[in-house]
Coordinates of C-alpha atoms in Angstrom, one line a residue:
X1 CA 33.8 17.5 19.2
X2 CA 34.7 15.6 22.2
X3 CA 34.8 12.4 22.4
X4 CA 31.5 11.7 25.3
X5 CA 30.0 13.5 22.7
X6 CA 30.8 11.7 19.6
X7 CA 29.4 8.5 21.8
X8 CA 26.4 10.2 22.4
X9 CA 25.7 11.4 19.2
X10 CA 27.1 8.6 16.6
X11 CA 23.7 6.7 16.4
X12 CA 22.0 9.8 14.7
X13 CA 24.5 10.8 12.8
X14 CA 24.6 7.1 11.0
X15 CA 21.1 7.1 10.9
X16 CA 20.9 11.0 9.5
X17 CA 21.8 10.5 5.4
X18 CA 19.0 7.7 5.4
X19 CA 16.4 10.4 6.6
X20 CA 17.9 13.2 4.2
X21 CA 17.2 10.4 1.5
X22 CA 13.7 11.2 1.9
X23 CA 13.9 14.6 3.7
X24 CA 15.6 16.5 1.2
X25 CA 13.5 15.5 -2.1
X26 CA 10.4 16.1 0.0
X27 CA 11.2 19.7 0.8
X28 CA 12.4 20.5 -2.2
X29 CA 8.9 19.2 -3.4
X30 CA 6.8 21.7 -0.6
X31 CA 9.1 24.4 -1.1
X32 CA 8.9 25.1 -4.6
X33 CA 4.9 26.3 -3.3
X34 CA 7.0 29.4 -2.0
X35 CA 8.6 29.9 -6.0
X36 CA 5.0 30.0 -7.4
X37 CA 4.4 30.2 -11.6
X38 CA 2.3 33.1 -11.9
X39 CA 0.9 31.1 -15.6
X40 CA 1.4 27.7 -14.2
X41 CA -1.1 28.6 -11.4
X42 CA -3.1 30.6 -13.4
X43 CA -3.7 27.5 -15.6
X44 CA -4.1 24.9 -12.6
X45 CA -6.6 27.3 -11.3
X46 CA -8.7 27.8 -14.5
X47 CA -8.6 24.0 -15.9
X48 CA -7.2 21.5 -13.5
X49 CA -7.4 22.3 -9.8
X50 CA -11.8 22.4 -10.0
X51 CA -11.8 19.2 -11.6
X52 CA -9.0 17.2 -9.4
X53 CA -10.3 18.9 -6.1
X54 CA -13.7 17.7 -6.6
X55 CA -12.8 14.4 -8.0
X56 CA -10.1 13.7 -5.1
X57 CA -12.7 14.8 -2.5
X58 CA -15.3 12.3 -4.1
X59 CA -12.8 9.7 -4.1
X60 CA -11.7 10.0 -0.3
X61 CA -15.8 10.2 0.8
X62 CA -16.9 7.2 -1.5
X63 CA -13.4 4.9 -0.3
X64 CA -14.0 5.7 3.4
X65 CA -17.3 5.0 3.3
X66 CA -17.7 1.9 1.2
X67 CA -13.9 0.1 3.3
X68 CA -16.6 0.6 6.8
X69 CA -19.3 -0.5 4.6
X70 CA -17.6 -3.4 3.4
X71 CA -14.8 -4.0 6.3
X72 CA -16.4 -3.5 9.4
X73 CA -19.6 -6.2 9.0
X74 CA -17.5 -8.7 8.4
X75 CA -15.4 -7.6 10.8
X76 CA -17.9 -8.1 13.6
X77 CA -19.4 -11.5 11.9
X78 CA -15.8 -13.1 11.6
X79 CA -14.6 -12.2 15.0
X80 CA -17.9 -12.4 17.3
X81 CA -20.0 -14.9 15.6
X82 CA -20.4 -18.3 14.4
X83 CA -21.6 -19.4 10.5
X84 CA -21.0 -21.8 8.5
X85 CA -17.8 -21.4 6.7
X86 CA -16.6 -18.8 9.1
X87 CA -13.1 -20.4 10.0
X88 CA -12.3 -20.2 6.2
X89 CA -13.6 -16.7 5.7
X90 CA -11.5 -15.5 8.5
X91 CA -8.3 -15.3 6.5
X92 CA -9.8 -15.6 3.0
X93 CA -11.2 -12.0 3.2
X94 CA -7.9 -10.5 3.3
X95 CA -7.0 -12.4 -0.4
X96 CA -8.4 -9.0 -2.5
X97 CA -4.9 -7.8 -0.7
X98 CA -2.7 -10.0 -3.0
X99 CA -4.7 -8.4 -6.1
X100 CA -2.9 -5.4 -7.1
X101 CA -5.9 -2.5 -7.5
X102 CA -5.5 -2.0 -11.4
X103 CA -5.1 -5.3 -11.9
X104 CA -8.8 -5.6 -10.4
X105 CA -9.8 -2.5 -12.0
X106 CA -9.3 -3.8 -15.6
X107 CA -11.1 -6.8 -15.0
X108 CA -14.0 -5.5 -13.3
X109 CA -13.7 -3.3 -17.1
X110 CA -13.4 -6.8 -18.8
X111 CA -16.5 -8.3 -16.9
X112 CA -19.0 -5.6 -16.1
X113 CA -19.2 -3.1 -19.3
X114 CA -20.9 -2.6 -21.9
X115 CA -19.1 -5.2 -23.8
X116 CA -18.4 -7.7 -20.9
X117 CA -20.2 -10.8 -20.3
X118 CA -22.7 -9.5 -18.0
X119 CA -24.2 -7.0 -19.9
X120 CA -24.2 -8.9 -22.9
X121 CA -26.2 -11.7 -21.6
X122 CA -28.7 -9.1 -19.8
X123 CA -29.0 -7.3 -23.2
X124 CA -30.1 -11.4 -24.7
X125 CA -32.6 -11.3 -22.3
X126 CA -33.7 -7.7 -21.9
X127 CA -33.0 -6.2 -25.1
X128 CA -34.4 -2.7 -24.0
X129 CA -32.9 -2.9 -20.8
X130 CA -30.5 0.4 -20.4
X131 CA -30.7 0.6 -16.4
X132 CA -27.3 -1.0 -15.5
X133 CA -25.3 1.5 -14.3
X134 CA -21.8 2.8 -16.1
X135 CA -18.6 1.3 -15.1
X136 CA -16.2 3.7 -16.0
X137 CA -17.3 6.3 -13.5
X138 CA -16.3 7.4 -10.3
X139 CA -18.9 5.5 -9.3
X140 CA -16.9 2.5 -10.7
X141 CA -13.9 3.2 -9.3
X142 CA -15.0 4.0 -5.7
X143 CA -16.2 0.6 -5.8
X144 CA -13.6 -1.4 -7.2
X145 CA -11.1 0.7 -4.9
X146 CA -13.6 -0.2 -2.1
X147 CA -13.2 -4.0 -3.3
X148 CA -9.2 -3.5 -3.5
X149 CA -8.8 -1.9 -0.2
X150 CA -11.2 -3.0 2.2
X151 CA -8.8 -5.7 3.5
X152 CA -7.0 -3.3 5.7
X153 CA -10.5 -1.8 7.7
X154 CA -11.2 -5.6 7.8
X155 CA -7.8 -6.6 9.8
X156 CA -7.5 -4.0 12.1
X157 CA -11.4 -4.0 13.0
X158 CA -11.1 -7.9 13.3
X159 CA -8.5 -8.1 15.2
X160 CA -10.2 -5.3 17.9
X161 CA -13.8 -6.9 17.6
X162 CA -12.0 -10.3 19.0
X163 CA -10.4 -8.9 22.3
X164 CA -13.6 -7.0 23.1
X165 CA -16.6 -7.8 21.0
X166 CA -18.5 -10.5 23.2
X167 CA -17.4 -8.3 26.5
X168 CA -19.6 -5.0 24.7
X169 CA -22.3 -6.8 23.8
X170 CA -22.4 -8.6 27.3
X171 CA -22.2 -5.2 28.9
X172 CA -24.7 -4.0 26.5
X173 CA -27.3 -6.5 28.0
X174 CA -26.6 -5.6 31.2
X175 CA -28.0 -2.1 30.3
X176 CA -30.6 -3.3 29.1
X177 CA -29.1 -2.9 24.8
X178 CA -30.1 -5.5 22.3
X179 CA -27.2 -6.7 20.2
X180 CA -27.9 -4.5 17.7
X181 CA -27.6 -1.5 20.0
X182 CA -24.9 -3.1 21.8
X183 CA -23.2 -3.0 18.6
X184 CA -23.5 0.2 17.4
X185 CA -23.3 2.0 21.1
X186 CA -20.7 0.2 22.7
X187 CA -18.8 -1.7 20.4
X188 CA -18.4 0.4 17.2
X189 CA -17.4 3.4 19.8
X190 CA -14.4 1.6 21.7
X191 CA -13.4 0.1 18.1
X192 CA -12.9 3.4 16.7
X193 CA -9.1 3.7 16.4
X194 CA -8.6 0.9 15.0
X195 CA -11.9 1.7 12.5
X196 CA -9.9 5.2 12.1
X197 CA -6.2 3.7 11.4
X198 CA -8.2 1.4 8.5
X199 CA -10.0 3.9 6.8
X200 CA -7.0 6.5 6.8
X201 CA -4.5 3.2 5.2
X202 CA -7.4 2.8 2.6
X203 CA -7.6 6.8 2.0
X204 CA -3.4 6.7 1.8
X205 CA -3.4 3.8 -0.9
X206 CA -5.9 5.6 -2.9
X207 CA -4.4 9.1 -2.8
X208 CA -1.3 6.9 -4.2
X209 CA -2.5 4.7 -6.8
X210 CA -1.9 5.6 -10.5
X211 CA -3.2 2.5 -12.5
X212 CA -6.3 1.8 -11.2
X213 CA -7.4 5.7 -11.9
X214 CA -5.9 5.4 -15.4
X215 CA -7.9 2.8 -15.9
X216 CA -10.6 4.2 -15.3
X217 CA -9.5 7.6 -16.8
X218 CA -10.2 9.6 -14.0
X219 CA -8.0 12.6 -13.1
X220 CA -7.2 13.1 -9.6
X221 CA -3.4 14.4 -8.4
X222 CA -1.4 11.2 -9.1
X223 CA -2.3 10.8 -12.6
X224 CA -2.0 14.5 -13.1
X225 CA 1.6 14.5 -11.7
X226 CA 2.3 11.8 -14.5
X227 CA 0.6 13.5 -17.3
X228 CA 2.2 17.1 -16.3
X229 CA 5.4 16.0 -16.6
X230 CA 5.5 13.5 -19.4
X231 CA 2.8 14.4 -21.5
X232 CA 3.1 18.5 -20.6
X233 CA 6.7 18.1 -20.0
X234 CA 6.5 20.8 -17.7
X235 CA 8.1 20.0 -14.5
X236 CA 7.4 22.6 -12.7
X237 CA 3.5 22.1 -13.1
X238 CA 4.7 18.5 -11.5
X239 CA 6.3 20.2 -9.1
X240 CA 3.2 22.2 -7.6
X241 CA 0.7 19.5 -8.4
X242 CA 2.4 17.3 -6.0
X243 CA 3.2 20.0 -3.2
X244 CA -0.7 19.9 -3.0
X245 CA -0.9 15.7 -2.6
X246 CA 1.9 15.5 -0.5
X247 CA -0.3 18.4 2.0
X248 CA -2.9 15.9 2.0
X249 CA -1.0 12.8 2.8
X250 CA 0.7 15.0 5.5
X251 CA -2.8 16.1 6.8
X252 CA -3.9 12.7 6.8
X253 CA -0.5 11.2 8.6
X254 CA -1.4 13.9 11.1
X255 CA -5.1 12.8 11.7
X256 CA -4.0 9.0 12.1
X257 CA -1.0 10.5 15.0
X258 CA -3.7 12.4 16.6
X259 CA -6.6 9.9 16.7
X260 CA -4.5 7.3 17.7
X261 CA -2.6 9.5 20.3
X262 CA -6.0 10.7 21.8
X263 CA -8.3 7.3 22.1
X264 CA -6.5 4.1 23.4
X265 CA -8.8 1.4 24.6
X266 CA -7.1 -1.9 26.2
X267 CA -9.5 -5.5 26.9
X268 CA -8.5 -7.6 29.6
X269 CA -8.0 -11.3 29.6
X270 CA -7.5 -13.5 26.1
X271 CA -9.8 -13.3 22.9
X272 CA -10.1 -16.7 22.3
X273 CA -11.5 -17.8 25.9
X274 CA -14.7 -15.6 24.2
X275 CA -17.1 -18.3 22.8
X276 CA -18.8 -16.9 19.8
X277 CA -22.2 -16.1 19.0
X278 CA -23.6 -18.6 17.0
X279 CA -25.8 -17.8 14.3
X280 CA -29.0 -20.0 12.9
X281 CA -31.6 -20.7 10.1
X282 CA -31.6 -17.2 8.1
X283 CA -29.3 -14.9 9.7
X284 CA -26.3 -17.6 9.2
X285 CA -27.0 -18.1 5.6
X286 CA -27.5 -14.5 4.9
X287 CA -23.5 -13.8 6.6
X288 CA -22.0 -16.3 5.1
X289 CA -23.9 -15.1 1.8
X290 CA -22.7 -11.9 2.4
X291 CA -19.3 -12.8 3.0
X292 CA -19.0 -15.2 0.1
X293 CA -20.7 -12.1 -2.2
X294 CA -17.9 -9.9 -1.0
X295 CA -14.7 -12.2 -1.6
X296 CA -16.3 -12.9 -5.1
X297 CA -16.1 -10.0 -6.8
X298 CA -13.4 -8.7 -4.7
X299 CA -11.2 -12.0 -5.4
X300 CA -12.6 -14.6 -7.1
X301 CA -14.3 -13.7 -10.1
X302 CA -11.7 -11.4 -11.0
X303 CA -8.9 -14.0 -10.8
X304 CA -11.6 -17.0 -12.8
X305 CA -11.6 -14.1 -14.9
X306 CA -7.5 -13.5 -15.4
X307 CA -7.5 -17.6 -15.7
X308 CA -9.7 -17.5 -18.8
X309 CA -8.1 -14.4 -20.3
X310 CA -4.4 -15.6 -20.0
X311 CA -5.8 -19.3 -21.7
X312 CA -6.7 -16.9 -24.1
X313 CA -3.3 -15.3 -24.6
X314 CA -1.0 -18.2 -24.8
X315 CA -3.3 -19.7 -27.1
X316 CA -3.1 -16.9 -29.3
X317 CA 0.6 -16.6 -28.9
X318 CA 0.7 -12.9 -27.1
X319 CA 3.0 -13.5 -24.4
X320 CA 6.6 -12.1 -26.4
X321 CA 9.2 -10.4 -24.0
X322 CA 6.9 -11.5 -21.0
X323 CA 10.3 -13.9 -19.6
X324 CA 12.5 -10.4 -19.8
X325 CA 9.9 -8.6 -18.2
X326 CA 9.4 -11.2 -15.5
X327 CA 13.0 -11.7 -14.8
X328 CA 13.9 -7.7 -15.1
X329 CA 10.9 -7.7 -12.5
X330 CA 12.4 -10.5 -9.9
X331 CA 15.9 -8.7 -10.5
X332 CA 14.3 -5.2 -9.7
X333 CA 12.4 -7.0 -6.3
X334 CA 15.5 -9.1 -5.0
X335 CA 18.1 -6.4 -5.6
X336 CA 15.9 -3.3 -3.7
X337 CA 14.4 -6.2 -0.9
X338 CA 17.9 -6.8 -0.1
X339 CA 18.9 -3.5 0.3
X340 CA 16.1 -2.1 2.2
X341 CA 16.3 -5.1 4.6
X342 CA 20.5 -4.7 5.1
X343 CA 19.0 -1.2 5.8
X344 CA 16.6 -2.3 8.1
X345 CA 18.6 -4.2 10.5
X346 CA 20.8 -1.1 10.8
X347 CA 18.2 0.9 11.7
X348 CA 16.7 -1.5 14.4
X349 CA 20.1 -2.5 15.6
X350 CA 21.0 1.7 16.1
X351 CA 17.2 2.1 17.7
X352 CA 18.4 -1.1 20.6
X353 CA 21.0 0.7 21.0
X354 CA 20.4 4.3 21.2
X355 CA 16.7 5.6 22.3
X356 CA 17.6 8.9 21.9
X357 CA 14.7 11.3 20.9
X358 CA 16.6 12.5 18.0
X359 CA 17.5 9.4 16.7
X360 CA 13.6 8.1 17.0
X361 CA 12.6 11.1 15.0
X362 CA 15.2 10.8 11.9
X363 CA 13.3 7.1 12.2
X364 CA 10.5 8.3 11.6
X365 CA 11.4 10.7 8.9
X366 CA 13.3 8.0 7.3
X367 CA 10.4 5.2 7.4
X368 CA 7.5 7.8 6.3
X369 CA 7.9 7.2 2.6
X370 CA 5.6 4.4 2.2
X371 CA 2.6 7.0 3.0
X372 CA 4.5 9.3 0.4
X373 CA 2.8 8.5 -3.3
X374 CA 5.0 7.0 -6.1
X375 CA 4.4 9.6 -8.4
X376 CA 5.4 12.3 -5.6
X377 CA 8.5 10.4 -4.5
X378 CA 9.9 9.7 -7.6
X379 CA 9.2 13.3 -8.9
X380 CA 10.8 14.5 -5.3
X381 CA 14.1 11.7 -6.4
X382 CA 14.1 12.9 -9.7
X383 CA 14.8 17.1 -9.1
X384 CA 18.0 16.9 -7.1
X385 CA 19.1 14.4 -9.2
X386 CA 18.5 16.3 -12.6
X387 CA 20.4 19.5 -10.8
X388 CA 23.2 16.9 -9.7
X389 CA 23.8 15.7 -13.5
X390 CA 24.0 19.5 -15.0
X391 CA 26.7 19.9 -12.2
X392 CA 28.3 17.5 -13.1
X393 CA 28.3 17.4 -16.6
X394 CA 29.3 20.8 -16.4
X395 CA 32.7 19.5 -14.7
X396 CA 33.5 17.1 -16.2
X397 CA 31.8 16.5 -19.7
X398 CA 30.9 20.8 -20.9
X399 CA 30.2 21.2 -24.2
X400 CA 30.1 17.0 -25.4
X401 CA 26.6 16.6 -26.0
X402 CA 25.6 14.2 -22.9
X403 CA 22.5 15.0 -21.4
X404 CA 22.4 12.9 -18.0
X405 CA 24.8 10.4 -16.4
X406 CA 22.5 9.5 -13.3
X407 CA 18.9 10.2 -14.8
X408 CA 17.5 7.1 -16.0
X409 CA 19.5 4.4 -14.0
X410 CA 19.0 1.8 -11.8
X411 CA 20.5 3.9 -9.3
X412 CA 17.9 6.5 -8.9
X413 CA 15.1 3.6 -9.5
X414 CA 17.0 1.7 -6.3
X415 CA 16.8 4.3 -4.8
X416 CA 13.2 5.4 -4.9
X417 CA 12.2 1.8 -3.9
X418 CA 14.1 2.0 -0.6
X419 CA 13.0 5.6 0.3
X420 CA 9.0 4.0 -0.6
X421 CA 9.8 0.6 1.0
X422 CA 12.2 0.3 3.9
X423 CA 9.3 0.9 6.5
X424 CA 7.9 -2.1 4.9
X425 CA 11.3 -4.1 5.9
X426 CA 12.0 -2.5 9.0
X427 CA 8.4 -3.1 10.4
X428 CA 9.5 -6.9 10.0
X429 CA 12.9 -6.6 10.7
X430 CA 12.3 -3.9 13.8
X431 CA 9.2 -6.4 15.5
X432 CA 11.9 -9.3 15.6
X433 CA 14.6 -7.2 16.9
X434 CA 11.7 -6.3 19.8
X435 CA 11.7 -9.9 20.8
X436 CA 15.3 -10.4 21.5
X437 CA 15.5 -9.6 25.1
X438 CA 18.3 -7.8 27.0
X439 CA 18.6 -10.7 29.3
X440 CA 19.4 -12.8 26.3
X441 CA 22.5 -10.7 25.0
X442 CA 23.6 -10.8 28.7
X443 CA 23.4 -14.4 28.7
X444 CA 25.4 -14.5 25.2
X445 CA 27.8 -11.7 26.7
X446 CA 28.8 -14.5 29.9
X447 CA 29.6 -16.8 27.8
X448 CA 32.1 -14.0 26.0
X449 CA 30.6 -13.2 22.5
X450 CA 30.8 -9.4 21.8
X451 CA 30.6 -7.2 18.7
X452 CA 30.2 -9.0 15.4
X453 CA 30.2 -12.8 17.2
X454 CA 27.4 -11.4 19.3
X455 CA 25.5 -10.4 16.4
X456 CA 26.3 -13.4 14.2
X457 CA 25.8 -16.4 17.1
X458 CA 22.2 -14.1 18.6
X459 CA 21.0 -12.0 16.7
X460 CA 20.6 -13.0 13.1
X461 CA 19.3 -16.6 13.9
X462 CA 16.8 -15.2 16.3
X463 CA 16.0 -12.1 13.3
X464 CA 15.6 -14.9 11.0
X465 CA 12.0 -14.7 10.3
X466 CA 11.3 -10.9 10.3
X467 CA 14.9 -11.1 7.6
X468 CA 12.7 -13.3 5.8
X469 CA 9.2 -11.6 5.9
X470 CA 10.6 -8.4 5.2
X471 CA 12.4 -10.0 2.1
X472 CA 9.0 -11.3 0.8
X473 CA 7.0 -8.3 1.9
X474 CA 9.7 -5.9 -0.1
X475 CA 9.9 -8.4 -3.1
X476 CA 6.5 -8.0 -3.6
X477 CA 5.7 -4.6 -2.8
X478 CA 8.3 -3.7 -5.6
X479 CA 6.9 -5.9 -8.2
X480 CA 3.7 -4.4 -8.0
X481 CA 5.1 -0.8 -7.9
X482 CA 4.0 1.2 -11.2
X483 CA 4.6 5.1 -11.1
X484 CA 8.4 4.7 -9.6
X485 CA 8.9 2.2 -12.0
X486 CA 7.5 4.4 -15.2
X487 CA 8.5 7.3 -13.9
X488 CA 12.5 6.7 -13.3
X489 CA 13.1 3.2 -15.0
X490 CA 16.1 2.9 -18.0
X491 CA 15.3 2.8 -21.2
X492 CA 13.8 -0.5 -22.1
X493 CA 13.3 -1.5 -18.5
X494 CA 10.0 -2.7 -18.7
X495 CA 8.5 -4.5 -15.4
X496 CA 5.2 -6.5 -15.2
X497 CA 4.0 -3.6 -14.2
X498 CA 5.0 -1.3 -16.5
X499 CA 3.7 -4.2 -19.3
X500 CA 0.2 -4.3 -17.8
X501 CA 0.0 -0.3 -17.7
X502 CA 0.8 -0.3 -21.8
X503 CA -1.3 -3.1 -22.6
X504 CA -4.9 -1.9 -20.0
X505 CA -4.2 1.8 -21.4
X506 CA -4.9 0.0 -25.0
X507 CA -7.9 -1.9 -24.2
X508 CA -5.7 -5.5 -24.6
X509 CA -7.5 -6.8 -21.1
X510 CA -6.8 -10.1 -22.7
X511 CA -3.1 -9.5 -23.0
X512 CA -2.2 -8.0 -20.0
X513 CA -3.8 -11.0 -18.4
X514 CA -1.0 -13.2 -17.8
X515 CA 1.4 -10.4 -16.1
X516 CA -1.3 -10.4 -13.8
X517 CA -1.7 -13.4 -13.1
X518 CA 2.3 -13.1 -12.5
X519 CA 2.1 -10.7 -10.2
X520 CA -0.9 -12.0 -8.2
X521 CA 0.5 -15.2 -7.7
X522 CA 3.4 -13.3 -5.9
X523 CA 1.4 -11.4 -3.8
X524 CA -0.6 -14.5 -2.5
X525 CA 2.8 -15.7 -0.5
X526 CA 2.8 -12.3 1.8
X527 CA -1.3 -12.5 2.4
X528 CA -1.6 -15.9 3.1
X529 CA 1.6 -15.3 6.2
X530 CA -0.7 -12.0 7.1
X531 CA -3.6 -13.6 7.5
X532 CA -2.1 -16.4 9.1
X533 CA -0.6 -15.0 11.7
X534 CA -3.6 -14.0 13.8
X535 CA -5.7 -16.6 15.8
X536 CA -6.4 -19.5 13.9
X537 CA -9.5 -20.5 15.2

């Protein structure tokens, strides 16, 4: 290889064994559709494949249609109008974000079953009463995942309502449109990729999650993964079941490219020079009703609710091994954070300077695990690494009894977090690179800093903050991580996670309470900066 060559090509090739990190496991995942089980299919086909199609395709319908039910009116009232508590509602509707989704799924259990508070005080009153409807359902969970995910139809609709939602209904008018047909003709229309790129992060975080279906004990292809292979013990059924869910997430991935490929739709001029619509007598007490109905059950009763359980558990002394699992937890989140983001400036550093095609397609294969399930990506982790330990046991250890040297450590666990997390970090990491501008490494360059001085007197002060977001971002996003965790954690590695997964599966709402509360106060940190860092007004 000459040595032009090598120039032109060294980028990629550094970048390359971070995209085979996720690359390889993947296709070893679809390919083993083209090895097919004649029994293993012939039993997916007979007892599980009905069930978790129609359950899956009930999920994605009732998601996407209650995050536009949910996200989108509040949306268009926080970004176009003017009620009373609005300012405060504009960032307080993306709290349910800091709430991971089982942890809201076990207390909406906790408050609104047969059992809970509610219906035992409607029971006082109505004692024949037998019309509220049943929580565990798939009723139940569309709506709490509704509740949990809503957040991210809300931002991005928000955010595109504000740069052009006074300017439709204006241009409605002069049509001769009401605002209500303003609204739905012009602006709902021109808000549509960013309604679309909402609804399909909703659709992704649902097709992902493992505890809030288990709480609810409803099987759809995640939980069927876990149950496969450690209940079944039957990998290859794993194996199969997740070739079909990663298909999916791949279709979906594909219809968010394409839609957002297809429609772009740019607003001239500055969202805030837009006064808002003010809203009197009725129709501002009935938003600001709505709104405050909404963040209720999506985030504050559930949290009132955690508050009184974990009074509960401390008085009654169950909180044993929580420190270990807290600090095994923080250990967990600092050590993959760091790694991801040490990653992460790599990447963006290789991107400024190479913008190669082929090195901004091994970025995208290499950032595309955090629309790849946990319970997909850690099976997809775990089969190479499970053929890599018989090799190697067979080399060096034959015939000594030793079963794994690398299944079961906090290698593979590391692992599986970066491969699920780093485009979490290098989002943050890669939008502070963007801002550093050519000009300023010339000026640093005159004044004769090069290589690593360049890097340490420019760069990193000015990366500062994304370093830092992406830290917190990764910290948390690792906490709350379940399947990986379960699925590829060390023997007696239990996480808050893993903690509130044993404790909800037994019905101890009251116990697994305070690693909630844990965890949720974690997550507030991230939200609060997300929400933040919008317009203020």
């Amino acid at each position: 290889m000459s040595v032009a060559l090598l120039r032109r090509v060294r980028w990629p090739l550094a970048v390359l064994p971070l995209s085979l990190l996720l690359l390889l496991p993947l296709s070893l995942i679809l390919l083993s559709v083209l090895d097919p089980d004649p029994v293993i299919w012939r039993h997916l086909l007979d007892y599980l494949l009905p069930e978790l199609l129609g359950n899956t395709a009930y999920l994605v319908f009732g998601v996407a249609s209650g995050v536009l039910l949910l996200g989108v009116p509040l949306a268009w009232l926080v970004a176009v109008h003017e009620f009373p508590g609005r300012r405060w509602f504009n960032w307080a509707l993306l709290l349910p974000l800091a709430m991971p989704a089982y942890v809201l799924a076990f207390t909406q259990i906790g408050l609104f079953d047969f059992t809970g508070p509610l219906q035992t005080l409607l029971r006082s009153h109505f004692p024949q009463a037998r019309w509220f409807p049943p929580v565990r359902s798939m009723g139940g969970l569309i709506v709490v995942m509704s509740l949990a995910f809503y957040p991210y139809v809300y931002l991005l609709a928000r955010n595109a309502f504000a740069s052009m939602g006074r300017r439709a209904l204006e241009a409605g008018q002069m049509l001769g449109l009401s605002r209500r047909a303003g609204f739905v003709r012009i602006a709902l229309p021109m808000a549509r990729p960013w309604l679309a790129g909402g609804v399909l992060l909703a659709l992704m975080e649902a097709l992902a999650d493992f505890g809030t279906v288990s709480v609810f004990n409803v099987d759809v292809f995640s939980s069927a993964i876990y149950k496969a292979w450690f209940s079944l013990f039957s990998l290859p059924t794993a194996q199969q079941l997740a070739s079909l869910l990663v298909a999916l997430v791949l279709l979906l991935l594909w219809l968010e490219q394409r839609q957002r490929g297809r429609r772009a739709y740019v607003a001239s001029g500055r969202a805030a020079e837009q006064p808002r619509l003010p809203l009197s007598g009725a129709a501002a007490w009935l938003a600001c009703g709505f709104a405050s109905l909404v963040l209720t059950l999506a985030f504050i009763l559930p949290f009132i609710q955690l508050l009184v359980w974990s009074w509960q558990a401390l008085a009654q002394g169950h909180a044993p091994g929580l420190f270990g699992d807290a600090l095994r937890t923080l250990a967990l989140g600092g050590l993959a954070a760091l790694l991801v983001v040490a990653i992460a400036l790599w990447l963006s550093y290789a991107r400024r300077r190479d913008g190669s095609l082929a090195l901004r397609v091994l970025l995208r294969i290499a950032t595309v695990g955090y629309a790849v399930p946990g319970t997909v990506l850690a099976l997809a982790i775990f089969v190479p690494v499970a053929w890599l330990d018989n090799v190697l046991i067979g080399w060096w250890l034959p015939g000594q009894g030793v079963t794994a040297i690398l299944k079961g450590t906090l290698l593979v666990m590391v692992l599986a977090y970066v491969a699920r997390f780093l485009a979490v970090g290098h989002a943050a990491v890669d939008a502070a690179m963007q801002r550093i501008s050519a000009q300023q490494e010339a000026a640093a360059r005159s004044l004769g800093h090069a290589g690593f001085g360049l890097w340490r007197r420019l760069h990193l002060p000015l990366l500062r903050g994304g370093v830092l977001s992406g830290l917190l971002l990764v910290l948390v996003e690792v906490m709350k991580e379940m399947p990986i965790t379960m699925m590829t954690r060390p023997f007696g590695w239990d996480t808050l996670a893993v903690r509130i997964y044993g404790l909800t599966s037994e019905g101890q709402f009251v116990q697994a309470a305070l690693p909630s509360v844990l965890l949720l106060l974690a997550g507030l940190g991230p939200t609060l900066l997300l929400s933040r860092q919008k317009d203020e007004t």
